[in-house]
Amino acid sequence: MVDSPGSYLVLSAQYTIDESKLGETSMKSIRLALLAATAALALPATPALAQDAADTTSQAPKSEHDKLFALFAESDARNLEINPLGRLFRGDDKDADRLGDFLTDSNFYANRLDTQLNLALLAQIDRSQLDATDQLAYDVFKYQQESALRGQTDEIRALTEVRPVNHFSGFHTFYPTFASGESAAQFKTIENYEDNLSRHDDYIAIGDRSIDKFREGMESGVLETSLTIDRVIQQLDTQLAIPIAESQFMKPVQNFPEDFSDEDKARLTAAYEAKTQELYDATEKMRDFLRDEYLPVARESVGLSQMKGGEKLYAQMIEQTTTLPLTADYLHELGLSEVARIKNGLLEIRDEVGFDGTLNEFFDFVRTDAQFKPESRKALTQTYYDIGEQVDAKIGEYFSVLPKTPLEIKPYDPAIEQFSAGGSYQSGAPDGSRPGTFYFNAYDLPSRLTTGNVTLYLHEGAPGHHFQISLARENDALPAFMRFGGNTAYVEGWALYSETLGYEMGFYDDPWNRYGTLQDEQLRAMRLVVDTGLHAKGWSREQAIDFMLANSGMTRTEVVAEVERYIAIPSQALAYKVGALKIQELREKAEAALGDDFDLPEFHNQVLNTGALPLPVLEAKIDAWIAAGG
């Protein structure tokens, strides 16, 4: 509760909100939510809401299906009012001049109020009167909203918002590319270019609020690690070292549409130069604050269990990430078991290729032998092009529905590649007008092993993230929250499961490709051990690094990047193996139950055609499919 004027009674909870302190987008969303509440829950409207109601006309839906999908549509509309950035990634330019009111009270309360309203309205719908597909949508929406609400408590907020930036999470890692004209934002019209200048102002404001939040944490004793802050400082130093003329922020005015007049080009170029200087000043302000004020007091420990309130936060994050009620101890032991199993597979490859030495000596051989090193950035890129063509030639045997969205392959921008993962995927536009992009890391080429190229492509590209995300977004029969939402366990579980399809496609008949995929699977198994070790069992950074080097053929460069990723974003790494094991379990169950009637492309269609489901909901769906005869 905020102790200030202007009370509304909503969902049996008294919220007192000072409208003068609310951001524009969040206030608009709060008023939309209150209007929906007064209409649906028969609450008395304030004069302001009554005026909104006078401007809004709608026919009350009659069937439970209509009520459900009206709720989905209204919830999505309110969410986009809170989060205008989400619109841009859907190809919608409405409110394109805003990023949103991130890190404000108004944004937090607008999101929480919206979640509570969604659950209250959902409770008014009779699930038993819905068909099976609608019941699935009901269950996913209910799960997502309940999970969101568990993370929207004042207690969780006090442990998270005061640590707004690390080297994996923060606008500074995302915004330069986003603003460059090489991401979701369009640069086709004068208005597009001016919207980008306005978004720069939001970016600067978010940076200032981030500093304020860090200071709140300094007062409360909830601190980010010195390791992650040191990495952020290095990232900001790298950005500041780029001359303004070569900055990503200046790329839009280096690529004007042909129909722009010379006058507009000159005006916009001057405006972009001036605003980019402001962005650099804001970046320098953040860098100096982190270096001079925050780093000296940041905590030396790396695990959440060693942070004030961290043990409870980690337990909440595990369930949110895996969508299952699992404990850190269970996941740690599961990881140790998987590490041992996969290690045996690597021993078999050592014997198959005739290497005479211990397993760790075998790892050292692959790490250091020139035959496993990319020759150049260009050669590495061509390798991924070749793999993509080979996958395309086989993929129709395993999938009955293919995405319409094309897939592009490119390396990370050199400005961010040092602290980036080995690969990642950025989704395309829902209408296919912008391709999905598989990014690979070409930093420190001697540390990059070609043995893992096939499995990385299967994971990040096709049929991994590209298939799962694109097929969901292209299915406009789904409500928006299922097309564009998701959870890490399903999304990353599917991508890891996709790697295993390389066996059936014949890629892993080559022992070195099989070595690469087992190393990647070992990475996901080790994540269960190391993430829980760091955040629940008091492991140090060096202890985690030593464990991974001893149990895999990863290079030290790769291991350090991975461990520091787990330190920065706890629990996220748990989702891969948990999700993949669940999908493999469901496939085995279906194969055993259906026998000759089992159809692999249709199984994949069942897994993919309704978006990223929480694992309990996915299991219920596949069980129903099996019961209906597949």
XYZ file of C-alpha atoms in Angstrom:
630
model
C 0.000 0.000 0.000
C 1.231 3.479 -0.899
C 0.201 6.011 1.736
C -1.059 8.865 -0.441
C -4.350 10.311 -1.778
C -6.861 8.728 -4.190
C -8.332 5.416 -2.980
C -10.038 2.727 -5.024
C -11.440 -0.538 -3.698
C -10.382 -3.272 -6.099
C -10.482 -7.047 -5.703
C -11.145 -6.711 -1.975
C -7.731 -5.023 -1.565
C -7.350 -1.368 -0.627
C -4.765 0.406 -2.805
C -4.114 4.083 -2.220
C -2.297 5.530 -5.201
C -0.978 9.028 -5.827
C -1.591 9.589 -9.527
C 0.928 12.428 -9.608
C 3.727 9.927 -8.964
C 2.726 7.483 -11.661
C 4.385 7.135 -15.063
C 2.221 7.811 -18.094
C 2.026 4.243 -19.376
C 1.510 2.692 -15.953
C -1.235 5.144 -14.963
C -3.095 4.467 -18.188
C -2.904 0.744 -17.501
C -4.052 1.123 -13.898
C -7.103 3.053 -15.031
C -7.870 0.396 -17.653
C -7.568 -2.297 -15.004
C -9.816 -0.430 -12.604
C -12.360 0.129 -15.353
C -12.361 -3.581 -16.148
C -12.777 -4.375 -12.471
C -15.726 -2.046 -12.011
C -17.466 -3.504 -15.046
C -16.768 -7.172 -14.338
C -16.959 -7.209 -10.557
C -19.748 -4.654 -10.112
C -17.574 -2.270 -8.101
C -18.469 1.438 -7.815
C -16.576 3.605 -10.291
C -14.849 6.854 -9.414
C -15.743 9.878 -11.572
C -12.569 9.422 -13.616
C -13.399 5.793 -14.271
C -16.986 6.656 -15.075
C -15.703 8.972 -17.798
C -13.517 6.151 -19.154
C -16.558 3.889 -19.115
C -18.565 6.456 -21.049
C -15.908 6.315 -23.754
C -15.833 2.506 -23.830
C -18.535 0.337 -25.321
C -18.549 -3.452 -25.379
C -21.058 -6.220 -25.563
C -20.939 -8.637 -22.629
C -19.768 -12.043 -23.864
C -22.299 -14.835 -23.402
C -20.481 -18.157 -23.537
C -17.694 -19.255 -21.200
C -15.414 -19.452 -24.260
C -16.221 -15.853 -25.145
C -15.641 -14.727 -21.570
C -12.299 -16.506 -21.484
C -11.000 -15.061 -24.734
C -12.324 -11.621 -23.884
C -10.299 -11.839 -20.680
C -7.209 -12.884 -22.636
C -7.598 -9.985 -25.063
C -8.267 -7.396 -22.362
C -5.395 -8.683 -20.235
C -3.045 -8.514 -23.205
C -4.161 -4.962 -24.029
C -3.531 -3.826 -20.462
C -0.163 -5.548 -20.410
C 0.905 -3.738 -23.557
C -0.109 -0.422 -22.037
C 2.272 -1.179 -19.161
C 4.978 -2.541 -21.452
C 5.078 -0.613 -24.758
C 8.409 -2.237 -25.591
C 6.513 -5.486 -26.060
C 4.505 -3.903 -28.859
C 7.612 -3.172 -30.887
C 8.683 -6.796 -30.768
C 5.281 -7.687 -32.239
C 5.766 -5.241 -35.096
C 3.294 -2.677 -33.667
C 4.415 0.971 -33.668
C 1.794 2.249 -31.224
C 3.538 4.003 -28.303
C 6.834 3.381 -30.099
C 8.264 6.515 -28.501
C 8.350 4.798 -25.088
C 10.304 2.003 -23.450
C 8.125 1.989 -20.330
C 8.180 3.042 -16.679
C 10.650 0.387 -15.537
C 11.872 0.480 -11.930
C 9.053 2.748 -10.719
C 6.392 2.241 -8.062
C 3.765 2.826 -10.698
C 5.087 0.030 -12.905
C 5.287 -2.424 -10.015
C 1.773 -1.707 -8.731
C 0.281 -1.632 -12.212
C 1.683 -5.084 -12.916
C 0.551 -6.497 -9.580
C -2.924 -4.991 -9.848
C -3.242 -6.378 -13.360
C -2.279 -9.870 -12.175
C -4.806 -9.779 -9.329
C -7.520 -8.596 -11.673
C -6.749 -11.381 -14.145
C -7.082 -14.039 -11.444
C -10.314 -12.531 -10.108
C -11.890 -12.449 -13.571
C -10.668 -15.956 -14.385
C -12.337 -17.275 -11.236
C -15.690 -16.108 -12.629
C -15.391 -18.434 -15.638
C -16.755 -21.987 -15.314
C -13.893 -24.169 -16.508
C -16.136 -27.232 -16.777
C -18.109 -25.517 -19.557
C -15.003 -25.110 -21.765
C -13.793 -27.570 -24.397
C -10.429 -29.319 -24.012
C -8.450 -26.678 -25.925
C -9.987 -23.835 -23.955
C -9.357 -25.683 -20.695
C -5.687 -25.880 -21.675
C -5.604 -22.129 -22.267
C -7.416 -21.559 -18.955
C -4.873 -23.714 -17.103
C -1.854 -22.011 -18.684
C -3.212 -18.550 -17.947
C -4.024 -19.498 -14.352
C -0.585 -20.990 -13.824
C 1.179 -17.965 -15.303
C -0.809 -15.441 -13.291
C -0.378 -17.323 -10.001
C 3.351 -17.668 -10.668
C 3.620 -13.968 -11.485
C 1.788 -13.005 -8.303
C 4.188 -15.062 -6.184
C 6.990 -12.922 -7.596
C 5.157 -9.614 -7.101
C 5.324 -9.435 -3.323
C 6.960 -6.510 -1.566
C 9.460 -8.972 -0.062
C 10.608 -10.328 -3.439
C 10.697 -6.830 -4.906
C 13.006 -5.681 -2.105
C 15.434 -8.482 -3.049
C 15.392 -7.963 -6.811
C 14.739 -4.363 -7.908
C 17.632 -3.091 -5.799
C 19.958 -5.179 -7.978
C 18.750 -3.881 -11.369
C 21.872 -4.514 -13.458
C 24.457 -7.217 -13.947
C 26.469 -8.268 -16.970
C 23.717 -10.569 -18.227
C 20.673 -8.552 -17.267
C 20.209 -4.846 -17.816
C 19.206 -2.415 -20.513
C 22.855 -1.677 -21.269
C 23.274 -5.225 -22.682
C 20.220 -4.943 -24.917
C 19.588 -1.345 -25.836
C 22.538 -0.420 -28.111
C 21.655 -3.182 -30.565
C 17.946 -2.486 -30.194
C 18.511 1.192 -31.053
C 20.824 0.448 -33.971
C 18.161 -0.385 -36.541
C 19.182 -4.060 -36.494
C 16.517 -5.266 -34.077
C 12.745 -5.069 -33.652
C 12.371 -1.294 -33.952
C 11.604 -0.075 -37.464
C 13.475 2.763 -39.186
C 11.363 3.387 -42.274
C 9.750 6.767 -41.606
C 10.646 10.139 -40.095
C 8.391 9.253 -37.175
C 10.316 6.006 -36.610
C 13.545 8.009 -36.323
C 11.986 10.530 -33.948
C 10.451 7.759 -31.822
C 13.936 6.356 -31.357
C 15.181 9.698 -30.062
C 12.323 9.706 -27.523
C 13.182 6.150 -26.449
C 16.717 7.364 -25.766
C 15.264 9.687 -23.114
C 13.546 6.717 -21.451
C 16.821 4.783 -21.551
C 18.623 7.621 -19.800
C 15.850 7.821 -17.178
C 16.021 4.062 -16.577
C 19.754 4.409 -15.969
C 19.145 7.128 -13.384
C 16.501 4.994 -11.667
C 18.890 2.048 -11.676
C 21.403 4.109 -9.715
C 18.652 5.072 -7.242
C 17.719 1.401 -6.829
C 21.323 0.399 -6.246
C 21.475 3.045 -3.512
C 18.333 1.594 -1.906
C 20.088 -1.759 -1.772
C 23.160 -0.170 -0.235
C 20.895 1.072 2.562
C 18.971 -2.203 3.022
C 22.016 -4.450 2.793
C 20.793 -6.327 -0.303
C 23.779 -6.099 -2.635
C 24.881 -7.385 -6.008
C 28.200 -9.235 -6.211
C 31.477 -7.434 -6.793
C 32.229 -9.918 -9.566
C 29.136 -9.084 -11.652
C 29.505 -5.340 -11.071
C 33.139 -5.488 -12.168
C 31.971 -7.167 -15.395
C 29.353 -4.443 -15.932
C 32.012 -1.767 -15.518
C 34.091 -3.516 -18.197
C 31.065 -3.625 -20.505
C 30.420 0.092 -20.011
C 34.098 0.884 -20.568
C 33.926 -1.033 -23.855
C 30.869 0.939 -24.955
C 32.454 4.263 -24.016
C 35.645 3.427 -25.921
C 33.717 3.332 -29.212
C 33.844 6.741 -30.961
C 30.414 8.324 -31.195
C 30.549 8.283 -34.986
C 31.008 4.491 -34.868
C 28.451 3.894 -32.116
C 25.499 1.573 -32.684
C 23.307 4.532 -31.719
C 24.432 6.324 -34.888
C 23.755 3.441 -37.284
C 20.185 4.541 -38.135
C 21.438 7.834 -39.630
C 24.072 5.948 -41.601
C 21.316 3.946 -43.279
C 18.563 6.418 -44.145
C 15.727 5.297 -46.436
C 16.202 6.654 -49.948
C 13.031 8.762 -49.838
C 14.258 10.980 -46.961
C 15.022 14.540 -48.040
C 18.516 15.993 -47.614
C 17.056 18.466 -45.132
C 15.575 15.694 -42.971
C 18.786 13.692 -43.167
C 20.848 16.665 -41.974
C 18.396 17.516 -39.189
C 18.179 13.932 -37.919
C 21.933 13.396 -38.128
C 22.529 16.447 -35.931
C 19.831 15.335 -33.496
C 21.304 11.816 -33.289
C 24.810 13.158 -32.680
C 23.569 15.346 -29.835
C 21.433 12.620 -28.291
C 24.176 10.015 -28.601
C 26.438 12.336 -26.607
C 23.731 12.380 -23.917
C 23.636 8.579 -23.993
C 27.397 8.455 -23.574
C 27.165 10.898 -20.673
C 24.536 8.673 -19.022
C 26.694 5.593 -19.596
C 29.664 7.366 -18.060
C 27.526 8.399 -15.082
C 26.494 4.770 -14.500
C 30.075 3.525 -14.947
C 31.468 6.079 -12.501
C 28.800 5.335 -9.886
C 29.379 1.581 -10.074
C 33.159 1.945 -10.036
C 33.508 4.611 -7.374
C 30.539 4.090 -5.028
C 28.996 0.658 -5.477
C 31.900 -1.689 -6.216
C 33.676 -0.907 -2.921
C 30.611 -2.089 -0.927
C 29.370 -4.906 -3.221
C 29.407 -8.345 -1.654
C 32.377 -10.631 -2.234
C 30.244 -13.788 -1.972
C 28.723 -15.122 -5.187
C 25.772 -17.255 -4.005
C 22.240 -16.139 -3.185
C 22.239 -18.112 0.060
C 24.960 -15.724 1.252
C 22.895 -12.626 0.410
C 20.382 -11.162 2.819
C 17.053 -12.882 2.042
C 18.686 -14.911 -0.717
C 17.764 -18.410 0.448
C 14.034 -17.719 0.171
C 14.500 -15.895 -3.119
C 16.376 -18.868 -4.625
C 13.632 -21.316 -3.620
C 11.049 -19.076 -5.303
C 13.226 -18.758 -8.400
C 13.664 -22.541 -8.725
C 9.912 -23.111 -8.911
C 9.410 -20.154 -11.233
C 12.164 -21.344 -13.580
C 11.420 -25.086 -13.657
C 7.591 -24.787 -13.226
C 7.902 -27.697 -10.806
C 8.065 -27.803 -6.973
C 11.672 -29.012 -6.854
C 14.274 -28.459 -4.154
C 17.893 -27.452 -4.547
C 19.018 -30.719 -2.931
C 16.995 -32.842 -5.396
C 18.354 -30.955 -8.387
C 21.922 -31.177 -7.106
C 21.717 -34.973 -6.816
C 19.972 -35.298 -10.193
C 22.800 -33.321 -11.721
C 25.484 -35.509 -10.182
C 23.731 -38.632 -11.545
C 23.475 -37.171 -15.063
C 27.104 -36.017 -15.005
C 28.241 -39.581 -14.236
C 26.059 -41.094 -17.014
C 27.259 -38.671 -19.680
C 30.867 -39.054 -18.606
C 30.603 -42.746 -19.455
C 29.448 -41.805 -22.955
C 32.513 -39.608 -23.381
C 34.740 -42.513 -22.298
C 33.167 -44.624 -25.055
C 34.069 -41.973 -27.657
C 37.642 -41.830 -26.368
C 37.927 -45.564 -26.949
C 36.141 -45.370 -30.337
C 38.614 -42.855 -31.780
C 41.561 -44.786 -30.327
C 42.901 -42.121 -27.995
C 45.437 -43.577 -25.560
C 45.180 -41.643 -22.318
C 42.894 -40.612 -19.486
C 39.581 -38.887 -20.094
C 40.971 -35.535 -18.950
C 43.947 -36.009 -21.288
C 41.419 -36.698 -24.046
C 39.637 -33.463 -23.145
C 42.968 -31.607 -23.284
C 43.689 -33.090 -26.715
C 40.383 -31.812 -28.139
C 40.785 -28.434 -26.397
C 44.196 -27.849 -27.935
C 44.364 -29.662 -31.280
C 44.247 -27.329 -34.270
C 41.776 -29.509 -36.181
C 39.021 -28.450 -33.758
C 39.657 -24.680 -34.005
C 37.822 -22.325 -36.376
C 40.179 -21.002 -39.052
C 38.601 -17.561 -39.092
C 35.462 -15.623 -38.295
C 34.386 -16.046 -41.924
C 35.047 -19.788 -41.905
C 33.083 -20.240 -38.682
C 30.150 -18.391 -40.213
C 30.261 -20.600 -43.316
C 30.284 -23.710 -41.125
C 26.966 -22.673 -39.603
C 25.533 -21.923 -43.061
C 26.494 -25.465 -44.140
C 24.933 -27.042 -41.058
C 21.737 -25.087 -41.663
C 21.468 -26.454 -45.207
C 22.008 -30.024 -43.998
C 19.324 -29.653 -41.311
C 16.880 -28.153 -43.823
C 17.314 -31.212 -46.043
C 16.279 -33.575 -43.233
C 13.839 -31.621 -41.101
C 10.669 -32.582 -42.987
C 11.010 -36.177 -41.775
C 10.551 -35.065 -38.175
C 8.124 -32.149 -38.352
C 4.779 -31.891 -40.122
C 4.554 -28.114 -39.573
C 7.510 -25.817 -40.322
C 7.817 -22.119 -39.440
C 7.201 -19.519 -42.132
C 9.644 -17.109 -40.479
C 13.104 -17.348 -42.089
C 16.228 -17.936 -40.005
C 19.315 -15.713 -40.248
C 22.778 -16.701 -38.974
C 25.320 -14.128 -37.778
C 28.023 -13.540 -35.118
C 27.491 -11.267 -32.119
C 28.474 -7.652 -32.452
C 32.134 -7.368 -31.327
C 31.143 -4.747 -28.724
C 29.295 -7.351 -26.641
C 30.730 -10.727 -27.644
C 33.330 -11.073 -24.877
C 30.751 -11.478 -22.126
C 28.053 -13.137 -24.248
C 27.066 -16.810 -24.257
C 28.276 -19.212 -26.919
C 25.076 -18.660 -28.878
C 21.594 -17.210 -28.609
C 18.399 -16.664 -30.578
C 16.444 -13.475 -31.233
C 12.886 -13.992 -32.422
C 11.593 -12.669 -35.709
C 8.414 -10.708 -36.403
C 5.170 -12.715 -36.106
C 4.291 -12.014 -39.738
C 7.681 -13.221 -40.970
C 8.751 -9.758 -42.136
C 11.819 -9.863 -39.879
C 13.751 -13.135 -39.665
C 14.656 -14.940 -36.503
C 18.389 -14.705 -35.820
C 20.827 -17.322 -34.514
C 23.808 -15.498 -33.009
C 27.077 -17.347 -32.388
C 30.137 -16.159 -30.476
C 33.330 -15.535 -32.432
C 35.276 -13.949 -29.558
C 38.682 -15.533 -28.834
C 38.447 -18.000 -31.751
C 41.172 -20.334 -30.407
C 38.874 -21.075 -27.443
C 35.910 -22.026 -29.696
C 35.680 -25.734 -30.533
C 34.033 -26.783 -33.790
C 32.903 -30.092 -32.248
C 29.895 -28.288 -30.747
C 28.730 -26.432 -33.855
C 26.014 -28.909 -34.891
C 24.443 -29.151 -31.477
C 24.563 -25.366 -30.960
C 22.738 -24.833 -34.252
C 20.100 -27.466 -33.406
C 19.563 -25.739 -30.040
C 19.501 -22.059 -30.981
C 18.352 -22.372 -34.589
C 16.349 -25.193 -36.176
C 14.525 -27.081 -34.784
C 15.275 -25.514 -31.394
C 14.368 -21.983 -30.400
C 13.559 -20.915 -33.956
C 10.883 -23.588 -34.423
C 9.378 -23.323 -30.963
C 9.158 -19.535 -30.815
C 8.219 -18.968 -34.462
C 5.488 -21.629 -34.586
C 3.882 -20.199 -31.454
C 3.990 -16.620 -32.759
C 2.677 -17.601 -36.178
C -0.340 -19.375 -34.684
C -2.786 -16.488 -34.446
C -5.495 -18.857 -33.190
C -3.725 -18.813 -29.821
C -4.343 -16.031 -27.321
C -1.482 -13.538 -27.237
C -0.112 -14.692 -23.889
C 0.435 -18.189 -25.357
C 1.862 -16.876 -28.642
C 4.332 -14.501 -27.028
C 4.732 -15.769 -23.466
C 6.413 -18.818 -22.076
C 8.616 -20.266 -19.396
C 12.273 -21.185 -19.343
C 11.791 -24.887 -18.568
C 9.723 -25.438 -21.702
C 11.637 -23.065 -23.985
C 15.112 -24.295 -23.030
C 13.923 -27.852 -22.452
C 12.649 -27.994 -26.025
C 15.931 -26.584 -27.355
C 17.974 -29.176 -25.454
C 15.596 -31.941 -26.585
C 16.126 -30.654 -30.149
C 19.846 -31.341 -29.797
C 19.078 -35.033 -29.238
C 17.333 -35.230 -32.628
C 20.804 -35.059 -34.137
C 21.136 -38.776 -33.339
C 18.149 -39.672 -35.511
C 19.226 -37.236 -38.231
C 22.610 -38.971 -38.454
C 24.739 -36.033 -37.403
C 26.194 -37.872 -34.443
C 27.401 -40.854 -36.434
C 30.522 -38.704 -36.606
C 32.196 -39.312 -33.223
C 33.439 -35.719 -33.016
C 29.945 -34.300 -33.488
C 28.756 -36.817 -30.896
C 31.563 -35.651 -28.629
C 30.258 -32.117 -29.080
C 26.663 -32.961 -28.231
C 27.647 -35.009 -25.179
C 29.797 -32.106 -24.028
C 26.803 -29.802 -24.418
C 24.536 -32.236 -22.603
C 27.168 -32.510 -19.909
C 27.130 -28.742 -19.618
C 23.382 -28.827 -18.884
C 23.847 -31.623 -16.331
C 26.700 -29.746 -14.643
C 24.466 -26.683 -14.451
C 22.190 -28.544 -12.051
C 25.171 -29.235 -9.820
C 26.916 -25.879 -10.106
C 23.892 -23.551 -9.926
C 22.631 -25.242 -6.763
C 26.192 -25.502 -5.482
C 26.730 -21.757 -5.857
C 23.351 -20.575 -4.596
C 22.366 -23.187 -1.997
C 25.547 -24.965 -0.871
C 28.054 -22.164 -0.512
C 30.315 -23.047 -3.423
C 32.903 -20.491 -4.494
C 33.477 -19.346 -8.066
C 36.715 -21.348 -8.261
C 35.038 -24.470 -6.865
C 32.413 -24.273 -9.582
C 35.046 -23.707 -12.288
C 37.142 -26.659 -11.092
C 34.114 -28.990 -11.083
C 33.228 -28.107 -14.676
C 36.798 -28.423 -15.960
C 37.159 -31.826 -14.294
C 33.963 -33.228 -15.773
C 33.953 -31.831 -19.306
C 36.127 -30.855 -22.228
C 35.121 -27.188 -22.060
C 37.880 -24.607 -22.255
C 38.550 -22.390 -19.281
C 37.254 -19.371 -21.225
C 33.933 -21.158 -21.766
C 33.710 -22.390 -18.185
C 34.412 -18.984 -16.655
C 31.723 -17.379 -18.832
C 29.221 -20.068 -17.820
C 29.936 -19.894 -14.099
C 29.725 -16.113 -14.097
C 26.419 -16.400 -15.939
C 25.016 -18.635 -13.162
C 26.226 -16.147 -10.578
C 24.469 -13.322 -12.433
C 21.145 -15.069 -13.193
C 20.477 -17.763 -10.558
C 18.200 -20.728 -11.384
C 17.867 -19.981 -15.115
C 20.407 -22.680 -15.947
C 18.372 -25.324 -14.098
C 15.576 -25.188 -16.637
C 17.382 -26.799 -19.575
C 17.889 -30.280 -18.209
C 14.650 -30.342 -16.230
C 12.615 -29.391 -19.294
C 14.440 -31.743 -21.679
C 14.087 -34.698 -19.334
C 10.346 -34.044 -19.090
C 9.892 -33.914 -22.894
C 11.980 -37.080 -23.318
C 9.928 -38.766 -20.609
C 6.673 -37.812 -22.363
C 7.949 -39.096 -25.722
C 8.960 -42.416 -24.177
C 5.564 -42.664 -22.490
C 3.774 -42.004 -25.792
C 5.942 -44.465 -27.726
C 5.275 -47.196 -25.157
C 1.531 -46.539 -24.992
C 0.856 -46.053 -28.713
C 3.268 -48.574 -30.210
C 2.977 -48.635 -34.008
C 0.458 -45.785 -33.861
C 3.089 -43.413 -32.499
C 3.798 -40.655 -35.029
C 6.914 -38.591 -34.221
C 6.023 -35.524 -36.361
C 2.588 -35.434 -34.728
C 4.133 -35.784 -31.257
C 6.323 -32.787 -32.050
C 3.267 -30.921 -33.311
C 1.446 -31.658 -30.049
C 4.381 -30.340 -28.033
C 4.797 -27.189 -30.145
C 1.370 -26.139 -31.412
C 0.120 -24.456 -28.247
C 3.135 -22.410 -27.263
C 5.433 -22.749 -24.271
C 3.390 -24.620 -21.680
C 4.286 -25.039 -18.004
C 5.573 -28.604 -17.659
C 2.607 -29.883 -15.588
C 0.206 -28.532 -18.235
C 2.273 -30.033 -21.069
C 2.222 -33.423 -19.361
C -1.569 -33.283 -18.936
C -1.928 -32.381 -22.634
C 0.265 -35.262 -23.860
C -1.500 -37.688 -21.503
C -4.831 -36.652 -23.021
C -3.407 -37.051 -26.547
C -2.193 -40.558 -25.685
C -5.566 -41.453 -24.162
C -7.268 -40.341 -27.382
C -5.095 -42.730 -29.408
C -2.464 -40.267 -30.590
